[in-house]
PDB file of C-alpha atoms in Angstrom:
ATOM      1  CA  UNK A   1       2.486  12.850  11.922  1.00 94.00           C
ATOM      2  CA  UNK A   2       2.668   9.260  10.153  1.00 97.00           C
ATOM      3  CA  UNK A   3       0.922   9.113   6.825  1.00 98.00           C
ATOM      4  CA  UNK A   4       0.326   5.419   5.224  1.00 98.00           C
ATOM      5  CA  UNK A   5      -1.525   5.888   1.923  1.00 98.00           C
ATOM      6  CA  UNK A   6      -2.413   3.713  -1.174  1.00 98.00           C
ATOM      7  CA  UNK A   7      -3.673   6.812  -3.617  1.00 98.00           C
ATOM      8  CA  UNK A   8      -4.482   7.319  -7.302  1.00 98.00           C
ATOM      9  CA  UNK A   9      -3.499  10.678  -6.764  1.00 98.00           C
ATOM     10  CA  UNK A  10      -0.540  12.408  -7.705  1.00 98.00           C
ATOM     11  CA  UNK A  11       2.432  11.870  -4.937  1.00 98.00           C
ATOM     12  CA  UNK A  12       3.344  15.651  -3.644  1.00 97.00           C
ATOM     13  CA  UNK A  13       6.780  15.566  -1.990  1.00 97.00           C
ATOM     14  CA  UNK A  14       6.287  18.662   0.032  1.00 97.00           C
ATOM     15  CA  UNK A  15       3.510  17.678   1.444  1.00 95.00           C
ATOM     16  CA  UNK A  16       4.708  14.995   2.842  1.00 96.00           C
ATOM     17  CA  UNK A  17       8.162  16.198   4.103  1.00 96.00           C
ATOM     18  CA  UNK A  18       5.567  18.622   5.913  1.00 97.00           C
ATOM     19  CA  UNK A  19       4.218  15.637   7.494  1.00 96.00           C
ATOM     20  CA  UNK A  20       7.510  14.484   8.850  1.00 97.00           C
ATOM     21  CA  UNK A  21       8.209  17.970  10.832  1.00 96.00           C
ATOM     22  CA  UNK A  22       9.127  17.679  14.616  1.00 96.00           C
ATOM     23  CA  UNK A  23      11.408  19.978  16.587  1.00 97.00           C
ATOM     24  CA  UNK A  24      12.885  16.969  17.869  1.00 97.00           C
ATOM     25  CA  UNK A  25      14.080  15.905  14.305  1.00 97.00           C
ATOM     26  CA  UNK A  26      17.424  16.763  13.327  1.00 98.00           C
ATOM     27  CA  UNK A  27      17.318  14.847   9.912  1.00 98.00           C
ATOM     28  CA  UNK A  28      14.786  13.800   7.526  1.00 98.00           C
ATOM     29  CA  UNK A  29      15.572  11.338   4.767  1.00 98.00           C
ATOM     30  CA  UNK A  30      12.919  11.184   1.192  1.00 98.00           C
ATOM     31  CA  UNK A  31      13.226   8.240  -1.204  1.00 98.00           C
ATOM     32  CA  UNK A  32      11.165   8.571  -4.278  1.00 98.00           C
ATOM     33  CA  UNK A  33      10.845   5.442  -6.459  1.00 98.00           C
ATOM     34  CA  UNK A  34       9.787   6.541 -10.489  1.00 98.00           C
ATOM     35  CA  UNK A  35       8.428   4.801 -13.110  1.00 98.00           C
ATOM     36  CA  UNK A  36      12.001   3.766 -15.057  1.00 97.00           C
ATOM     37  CA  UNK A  37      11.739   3.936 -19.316  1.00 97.00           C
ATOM     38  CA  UNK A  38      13.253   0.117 -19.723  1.00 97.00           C
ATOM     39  CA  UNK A  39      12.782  -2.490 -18.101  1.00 96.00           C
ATOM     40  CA  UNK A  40      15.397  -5.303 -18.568  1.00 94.00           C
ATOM     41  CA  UNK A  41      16.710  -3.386 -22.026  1.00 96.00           C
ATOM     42  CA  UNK A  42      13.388  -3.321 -23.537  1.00 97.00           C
ATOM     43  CA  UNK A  43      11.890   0.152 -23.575  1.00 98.00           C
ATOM     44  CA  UNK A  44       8.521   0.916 -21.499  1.00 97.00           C
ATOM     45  CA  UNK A  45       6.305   3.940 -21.886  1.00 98.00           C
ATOM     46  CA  UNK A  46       4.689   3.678 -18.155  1.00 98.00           C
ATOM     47  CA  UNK A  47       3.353   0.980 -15.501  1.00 98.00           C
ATOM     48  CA  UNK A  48       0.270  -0.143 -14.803  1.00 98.00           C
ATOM     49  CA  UNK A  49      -0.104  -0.965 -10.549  1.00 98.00           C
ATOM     50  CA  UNK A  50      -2.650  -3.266  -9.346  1.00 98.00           C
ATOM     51  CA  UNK A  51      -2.735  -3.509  -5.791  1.00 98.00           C
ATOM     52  CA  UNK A  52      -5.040  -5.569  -3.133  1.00 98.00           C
ATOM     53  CA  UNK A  53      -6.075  -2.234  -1.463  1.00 97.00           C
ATOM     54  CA  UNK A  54      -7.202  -3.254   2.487  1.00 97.00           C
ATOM     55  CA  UNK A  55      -4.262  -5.565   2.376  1.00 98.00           C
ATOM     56  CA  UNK A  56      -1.549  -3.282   0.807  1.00 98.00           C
ATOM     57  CA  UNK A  57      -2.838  -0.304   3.508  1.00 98.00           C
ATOM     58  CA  UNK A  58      -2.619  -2.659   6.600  1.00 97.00           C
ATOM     59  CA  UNK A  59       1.270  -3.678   4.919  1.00 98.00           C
ATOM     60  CA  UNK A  60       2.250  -0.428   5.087  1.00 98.00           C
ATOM     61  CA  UNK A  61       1.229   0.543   8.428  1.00 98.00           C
ATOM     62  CA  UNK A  62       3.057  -2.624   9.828  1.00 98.00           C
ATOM     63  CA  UNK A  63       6.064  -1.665   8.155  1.00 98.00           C
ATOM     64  CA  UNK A  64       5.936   1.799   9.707  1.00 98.00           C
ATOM     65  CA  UNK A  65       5.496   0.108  13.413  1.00 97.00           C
ATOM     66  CA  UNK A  66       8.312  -1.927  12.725  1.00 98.00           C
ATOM     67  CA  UNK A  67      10.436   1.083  11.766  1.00 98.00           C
ATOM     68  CA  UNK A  68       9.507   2.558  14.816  1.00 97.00           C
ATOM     69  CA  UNK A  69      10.335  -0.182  17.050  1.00 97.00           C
ATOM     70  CA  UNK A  70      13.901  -1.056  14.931  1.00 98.00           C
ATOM     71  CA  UNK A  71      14.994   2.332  14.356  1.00 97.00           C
ATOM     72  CA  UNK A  72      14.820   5.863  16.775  1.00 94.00           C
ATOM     73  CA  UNK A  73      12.618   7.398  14.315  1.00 97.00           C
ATOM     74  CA  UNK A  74      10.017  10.174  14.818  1.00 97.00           C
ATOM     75  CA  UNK A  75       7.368  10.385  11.912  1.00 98.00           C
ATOM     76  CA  UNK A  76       7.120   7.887   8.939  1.00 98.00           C
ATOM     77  CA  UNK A  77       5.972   8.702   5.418  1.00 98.00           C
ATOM     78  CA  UNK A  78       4.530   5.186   3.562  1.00 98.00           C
ATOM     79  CA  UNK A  79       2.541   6.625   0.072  1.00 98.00           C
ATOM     80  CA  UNK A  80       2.139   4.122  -3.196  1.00 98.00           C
ATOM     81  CA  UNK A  81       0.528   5.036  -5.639  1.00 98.00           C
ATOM     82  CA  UNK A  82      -1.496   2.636  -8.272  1.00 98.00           C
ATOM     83  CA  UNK A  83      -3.137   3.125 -11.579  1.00 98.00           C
ATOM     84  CA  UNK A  84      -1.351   3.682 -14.743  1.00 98.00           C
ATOM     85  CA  UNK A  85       1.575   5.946 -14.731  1.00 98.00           C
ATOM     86  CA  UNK A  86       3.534   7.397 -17.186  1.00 98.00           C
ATOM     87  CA  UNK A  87       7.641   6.939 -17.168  1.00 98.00           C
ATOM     88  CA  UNK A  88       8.460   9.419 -14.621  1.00 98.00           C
ATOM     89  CA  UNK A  89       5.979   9.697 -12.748  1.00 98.00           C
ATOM     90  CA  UNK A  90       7.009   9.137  -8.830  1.00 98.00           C
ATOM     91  CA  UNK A  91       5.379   5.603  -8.198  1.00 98.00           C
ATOM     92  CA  UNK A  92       6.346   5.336  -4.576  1.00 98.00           C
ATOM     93  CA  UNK A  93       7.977   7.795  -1.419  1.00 98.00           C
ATOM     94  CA  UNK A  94       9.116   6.231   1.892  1.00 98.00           C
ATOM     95  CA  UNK A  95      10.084   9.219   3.930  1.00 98.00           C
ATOM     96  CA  UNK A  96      11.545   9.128   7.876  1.00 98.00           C
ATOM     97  CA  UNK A  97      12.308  11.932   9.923  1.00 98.00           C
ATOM     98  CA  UNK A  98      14.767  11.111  13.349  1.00 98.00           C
ATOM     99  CA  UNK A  99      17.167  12.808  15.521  1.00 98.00           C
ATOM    100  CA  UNK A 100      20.321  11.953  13.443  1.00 98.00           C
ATOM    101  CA  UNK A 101      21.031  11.077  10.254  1.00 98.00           C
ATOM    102  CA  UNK A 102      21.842   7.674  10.504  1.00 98.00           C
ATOM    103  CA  UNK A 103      18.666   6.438  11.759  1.00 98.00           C
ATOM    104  CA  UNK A 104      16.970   8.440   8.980  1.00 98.00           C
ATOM    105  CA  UNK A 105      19.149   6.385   6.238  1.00 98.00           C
ATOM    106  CA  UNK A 106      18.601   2.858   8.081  1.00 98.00           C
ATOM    107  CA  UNK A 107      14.716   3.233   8.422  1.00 98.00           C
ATOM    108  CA  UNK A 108      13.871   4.594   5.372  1.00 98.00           C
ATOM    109  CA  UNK A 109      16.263   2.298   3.252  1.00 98.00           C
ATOM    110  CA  UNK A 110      14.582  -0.933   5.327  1.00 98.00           C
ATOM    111  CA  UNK A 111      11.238   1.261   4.525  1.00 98.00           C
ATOM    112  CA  UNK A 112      11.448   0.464   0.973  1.00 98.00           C
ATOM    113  CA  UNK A 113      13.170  -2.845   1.080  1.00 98.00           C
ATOM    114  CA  UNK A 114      10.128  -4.183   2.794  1.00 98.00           C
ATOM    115  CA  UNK A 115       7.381  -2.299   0.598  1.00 98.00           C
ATOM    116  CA  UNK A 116       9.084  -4.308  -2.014  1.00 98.00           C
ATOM    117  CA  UNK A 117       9.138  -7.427  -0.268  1.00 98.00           C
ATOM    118  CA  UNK A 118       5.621  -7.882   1.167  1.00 98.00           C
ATOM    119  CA  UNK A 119       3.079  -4.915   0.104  1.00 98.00           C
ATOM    120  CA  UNK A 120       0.560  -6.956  -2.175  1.00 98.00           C
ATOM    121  CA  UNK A 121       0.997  -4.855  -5.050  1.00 98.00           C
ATOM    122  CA  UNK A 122       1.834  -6.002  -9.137  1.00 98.00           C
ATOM    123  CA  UNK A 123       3.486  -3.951 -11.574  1.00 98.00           C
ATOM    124  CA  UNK A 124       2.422  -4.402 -15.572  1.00 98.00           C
ATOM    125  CA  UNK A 125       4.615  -3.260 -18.411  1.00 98.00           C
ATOM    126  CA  UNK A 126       3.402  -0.799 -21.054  1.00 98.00           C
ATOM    127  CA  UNK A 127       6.432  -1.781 -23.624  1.00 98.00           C
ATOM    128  CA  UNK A 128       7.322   1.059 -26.052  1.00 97.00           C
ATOM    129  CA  UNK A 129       5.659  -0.930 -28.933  1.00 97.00           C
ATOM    130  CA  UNK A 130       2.190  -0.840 -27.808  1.00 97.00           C
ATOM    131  CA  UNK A 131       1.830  -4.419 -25.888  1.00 97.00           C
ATOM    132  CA  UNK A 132       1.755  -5.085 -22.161  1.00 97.00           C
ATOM    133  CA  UNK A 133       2.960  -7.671 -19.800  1.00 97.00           C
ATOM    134  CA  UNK A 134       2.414  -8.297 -15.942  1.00 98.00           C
ATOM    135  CA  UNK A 135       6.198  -8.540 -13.775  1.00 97.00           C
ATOM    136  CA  UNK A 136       7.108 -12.467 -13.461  1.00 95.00           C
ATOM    137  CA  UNK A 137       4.574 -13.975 -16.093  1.00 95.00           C
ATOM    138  CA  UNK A 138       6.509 -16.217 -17.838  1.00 87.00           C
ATOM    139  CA  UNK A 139       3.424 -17.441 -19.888  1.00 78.00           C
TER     140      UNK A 139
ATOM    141  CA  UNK B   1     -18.268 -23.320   4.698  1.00 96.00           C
ATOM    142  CA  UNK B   2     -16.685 -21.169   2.235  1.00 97.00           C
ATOM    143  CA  UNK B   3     -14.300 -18.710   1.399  1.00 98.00           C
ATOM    144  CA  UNK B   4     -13.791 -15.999  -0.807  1.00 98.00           C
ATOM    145  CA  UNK B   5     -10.632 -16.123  -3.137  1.00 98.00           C
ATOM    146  CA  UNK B   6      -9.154 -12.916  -4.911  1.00 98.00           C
ATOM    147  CA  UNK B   7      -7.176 -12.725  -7.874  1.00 98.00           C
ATOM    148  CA  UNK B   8      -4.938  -9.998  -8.944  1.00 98.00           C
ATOM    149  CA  UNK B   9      -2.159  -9.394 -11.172  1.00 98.00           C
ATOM    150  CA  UNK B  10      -2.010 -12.339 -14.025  1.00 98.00           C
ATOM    151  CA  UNK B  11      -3.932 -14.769 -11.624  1.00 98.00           C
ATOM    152  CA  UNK B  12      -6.633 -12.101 -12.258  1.00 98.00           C
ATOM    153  CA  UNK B  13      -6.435 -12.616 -15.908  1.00 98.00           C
ATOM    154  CA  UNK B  14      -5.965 -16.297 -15.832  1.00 98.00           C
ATOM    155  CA  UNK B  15      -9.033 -16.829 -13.537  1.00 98.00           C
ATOM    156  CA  UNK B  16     -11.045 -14.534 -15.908  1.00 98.00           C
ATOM    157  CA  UNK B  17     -12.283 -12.934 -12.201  1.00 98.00           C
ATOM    158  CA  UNK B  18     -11.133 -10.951  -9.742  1.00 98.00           C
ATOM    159  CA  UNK B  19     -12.739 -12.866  -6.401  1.00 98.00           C
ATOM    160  CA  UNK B  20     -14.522 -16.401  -6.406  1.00 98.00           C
ATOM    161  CA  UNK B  21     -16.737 -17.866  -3.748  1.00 98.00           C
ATOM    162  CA  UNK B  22     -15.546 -21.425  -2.941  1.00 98.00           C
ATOM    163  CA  UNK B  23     -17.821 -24.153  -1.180  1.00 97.00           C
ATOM    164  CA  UNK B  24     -15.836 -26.698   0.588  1.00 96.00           C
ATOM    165  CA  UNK B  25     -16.955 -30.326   2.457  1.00 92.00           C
ATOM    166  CA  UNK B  26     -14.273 -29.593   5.171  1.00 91.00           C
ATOM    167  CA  UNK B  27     -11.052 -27.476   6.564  1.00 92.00           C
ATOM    168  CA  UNK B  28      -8.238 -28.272   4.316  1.00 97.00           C
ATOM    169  CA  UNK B  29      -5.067 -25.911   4.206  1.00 98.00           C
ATOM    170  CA  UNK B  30      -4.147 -23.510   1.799  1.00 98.00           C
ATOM    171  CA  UNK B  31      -1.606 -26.026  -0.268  1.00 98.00           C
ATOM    172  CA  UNK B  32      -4.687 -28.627  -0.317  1.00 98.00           C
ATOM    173  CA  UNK B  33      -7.480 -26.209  -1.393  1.00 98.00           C
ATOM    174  CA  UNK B  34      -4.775 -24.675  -3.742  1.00 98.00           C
ATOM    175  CA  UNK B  35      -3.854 -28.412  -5.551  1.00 98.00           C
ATOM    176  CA  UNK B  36      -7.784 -29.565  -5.171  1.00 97.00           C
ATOM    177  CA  UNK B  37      -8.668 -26.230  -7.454  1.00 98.00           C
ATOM    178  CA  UNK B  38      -6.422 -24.244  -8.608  1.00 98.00           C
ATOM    179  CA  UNK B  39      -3.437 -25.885  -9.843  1.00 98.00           C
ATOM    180  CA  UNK B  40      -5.123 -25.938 -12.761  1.00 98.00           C
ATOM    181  CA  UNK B  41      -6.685 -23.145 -14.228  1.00 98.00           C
ATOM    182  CA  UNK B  42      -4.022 -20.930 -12.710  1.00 98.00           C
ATOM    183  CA  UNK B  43      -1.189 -23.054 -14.659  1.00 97.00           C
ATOM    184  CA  UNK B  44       1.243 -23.300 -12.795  1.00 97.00           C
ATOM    185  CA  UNK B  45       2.508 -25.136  -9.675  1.00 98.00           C
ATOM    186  CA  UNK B  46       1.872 -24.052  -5.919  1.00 98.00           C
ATOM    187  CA  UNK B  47       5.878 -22.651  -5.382  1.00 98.00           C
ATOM    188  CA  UNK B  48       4.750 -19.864  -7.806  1.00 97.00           C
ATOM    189  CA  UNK B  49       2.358 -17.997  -5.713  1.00 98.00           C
ATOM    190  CA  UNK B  50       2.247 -15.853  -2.705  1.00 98.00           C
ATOM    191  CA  UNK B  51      -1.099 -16.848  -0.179  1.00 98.00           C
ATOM    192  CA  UNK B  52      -2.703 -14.579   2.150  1.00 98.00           C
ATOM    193  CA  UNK B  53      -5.967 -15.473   4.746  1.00 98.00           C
ATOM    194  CA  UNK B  54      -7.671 -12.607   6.059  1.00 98.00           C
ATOM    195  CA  UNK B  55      -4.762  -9.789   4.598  1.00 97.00           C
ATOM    196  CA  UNK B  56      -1.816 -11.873   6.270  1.00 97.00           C
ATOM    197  CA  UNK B  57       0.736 -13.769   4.584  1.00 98.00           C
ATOM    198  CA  UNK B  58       0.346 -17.418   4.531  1.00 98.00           C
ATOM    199  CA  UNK B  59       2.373 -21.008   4.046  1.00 98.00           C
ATOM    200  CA  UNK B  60       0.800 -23.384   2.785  1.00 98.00           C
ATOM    201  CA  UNK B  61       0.395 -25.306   5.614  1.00 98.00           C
ATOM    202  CA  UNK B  62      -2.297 -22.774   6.827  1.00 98.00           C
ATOM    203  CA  UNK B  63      -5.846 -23.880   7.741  1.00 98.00           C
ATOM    204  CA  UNK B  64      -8.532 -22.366   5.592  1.00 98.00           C
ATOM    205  CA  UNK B  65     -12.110 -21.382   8.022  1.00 97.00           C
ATOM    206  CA  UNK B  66     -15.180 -20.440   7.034  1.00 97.00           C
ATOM    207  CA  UNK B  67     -15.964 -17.089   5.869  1.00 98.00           C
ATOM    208  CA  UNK B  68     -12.479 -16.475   4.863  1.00 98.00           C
ATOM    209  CA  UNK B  69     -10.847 -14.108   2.448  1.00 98.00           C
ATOM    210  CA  UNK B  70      -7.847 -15.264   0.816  1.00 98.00           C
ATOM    211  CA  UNK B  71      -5.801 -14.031  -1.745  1.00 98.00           C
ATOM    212  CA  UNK B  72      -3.805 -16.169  -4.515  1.00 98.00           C
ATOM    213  CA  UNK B  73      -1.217 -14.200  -6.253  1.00 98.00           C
ATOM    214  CA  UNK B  74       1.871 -13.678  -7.815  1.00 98.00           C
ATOM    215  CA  UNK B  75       5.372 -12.427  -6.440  1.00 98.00           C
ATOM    216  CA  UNK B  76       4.333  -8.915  -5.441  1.00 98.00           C
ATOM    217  CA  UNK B  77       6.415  -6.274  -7.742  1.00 97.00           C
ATOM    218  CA  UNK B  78       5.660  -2.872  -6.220  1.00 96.00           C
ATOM    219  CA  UNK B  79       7.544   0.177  -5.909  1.00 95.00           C
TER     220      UNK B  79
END
């Protein structure tokens, strides 16, 4: 089963490694991203994720038919998450299951590459000290 | 015609709105609608933002059609 999600609820790994079964499968690969506590040296409590929601959805899908055509992968696992989060909370999980390993890797390493690249969604800083700023506002 | 424009991120804040309705006398592209009223009350020039028409990436070189729904925004920063 492929799963392509934008949620505000909390991201449950097993679950979705459940989603990824096939008998076919002789490897799955999981990549979590977390919400880091610095950003650049300055310390952050938690992120804040606005996202365009129809747009980010349709993103993801794409990216998991591209996967599919570039790689010899069986089920794809897209999930982001939005909403404020707290430093460690798992922001993101691009999961793959395929045959053999190496096609696992590949896809879901190009998996997250491109969710960073093109899915319309905006991270804002909760700094340590109480104030906020949005990623690349150099206002 | 017109189109609807959504904000998010800091163009969100600096619009003070999340989605305007725009009324325009013809088709003009993205880069042309974006100089004719943007430029301004976004503050900063066109290379900064990311375009979309109907939840696809744009260039600004992209003609704008009635009834559509296009997004101006900054560098996306997920993950």
């Amino acid at each position: 089963m492929d799963v392509y999600q934008i949620t505000q609820q909390v991201i449950d790994p097993s679950a979705l490694l459940q989603a990824l079964e096939d008998p076919g499968a002789g490897a799955q690969v999981l990549f979590l991203g977390t919400v880091r506590n610095e950003f650049e040296g300055r310390a952050s409590q938690g992120l804040f994720y606005d996202v365009y929601p129809q747009m980010a959805e349709a993103q993801i899908r794409k990216i998991g038919e591209e996967l599919k055509e570039e790689f010899s992968v069986r089920h794809i696992v897209i999930v982001h998450r939005i909403g404020s989060l707290p430093v460690g909370t798992i922001s993101v999980a691009v999961a793959v299951s395929a045959a053999h390993r190496d096609a696992a890797f590949a896809a879901a390493r190009a998996g997250i590459d491109r969710v960073k690249e093109r899915v319309p969604i905006w991270k804002k800083e909760h700094w340590a000290d109480g104030s906020s700023a949005w990623h690349d506002d150099k206002s | 015609m017109s189109i609807m424009v959504l904000f998010f991120s800091f163009a969100a804040d600096r619009m003070n709105a999340r989605q305007k309705l725009y009324d325009l006398d013809g088709t003009m592209t993205v880069k042309e609608f974006f100089e004719k009223f943007l430029v301004k009350p976004l503050g900063d020039p066109f290379d900064a933002w990311l375009f979309s028409v109907n939840q696809e990436w744009v260039d600004g070189d992209a003609l704008l059609h009635d009834g559509d729904e296009v997004a101006v925004v900054p560098p996306v920063s997920g993950g």
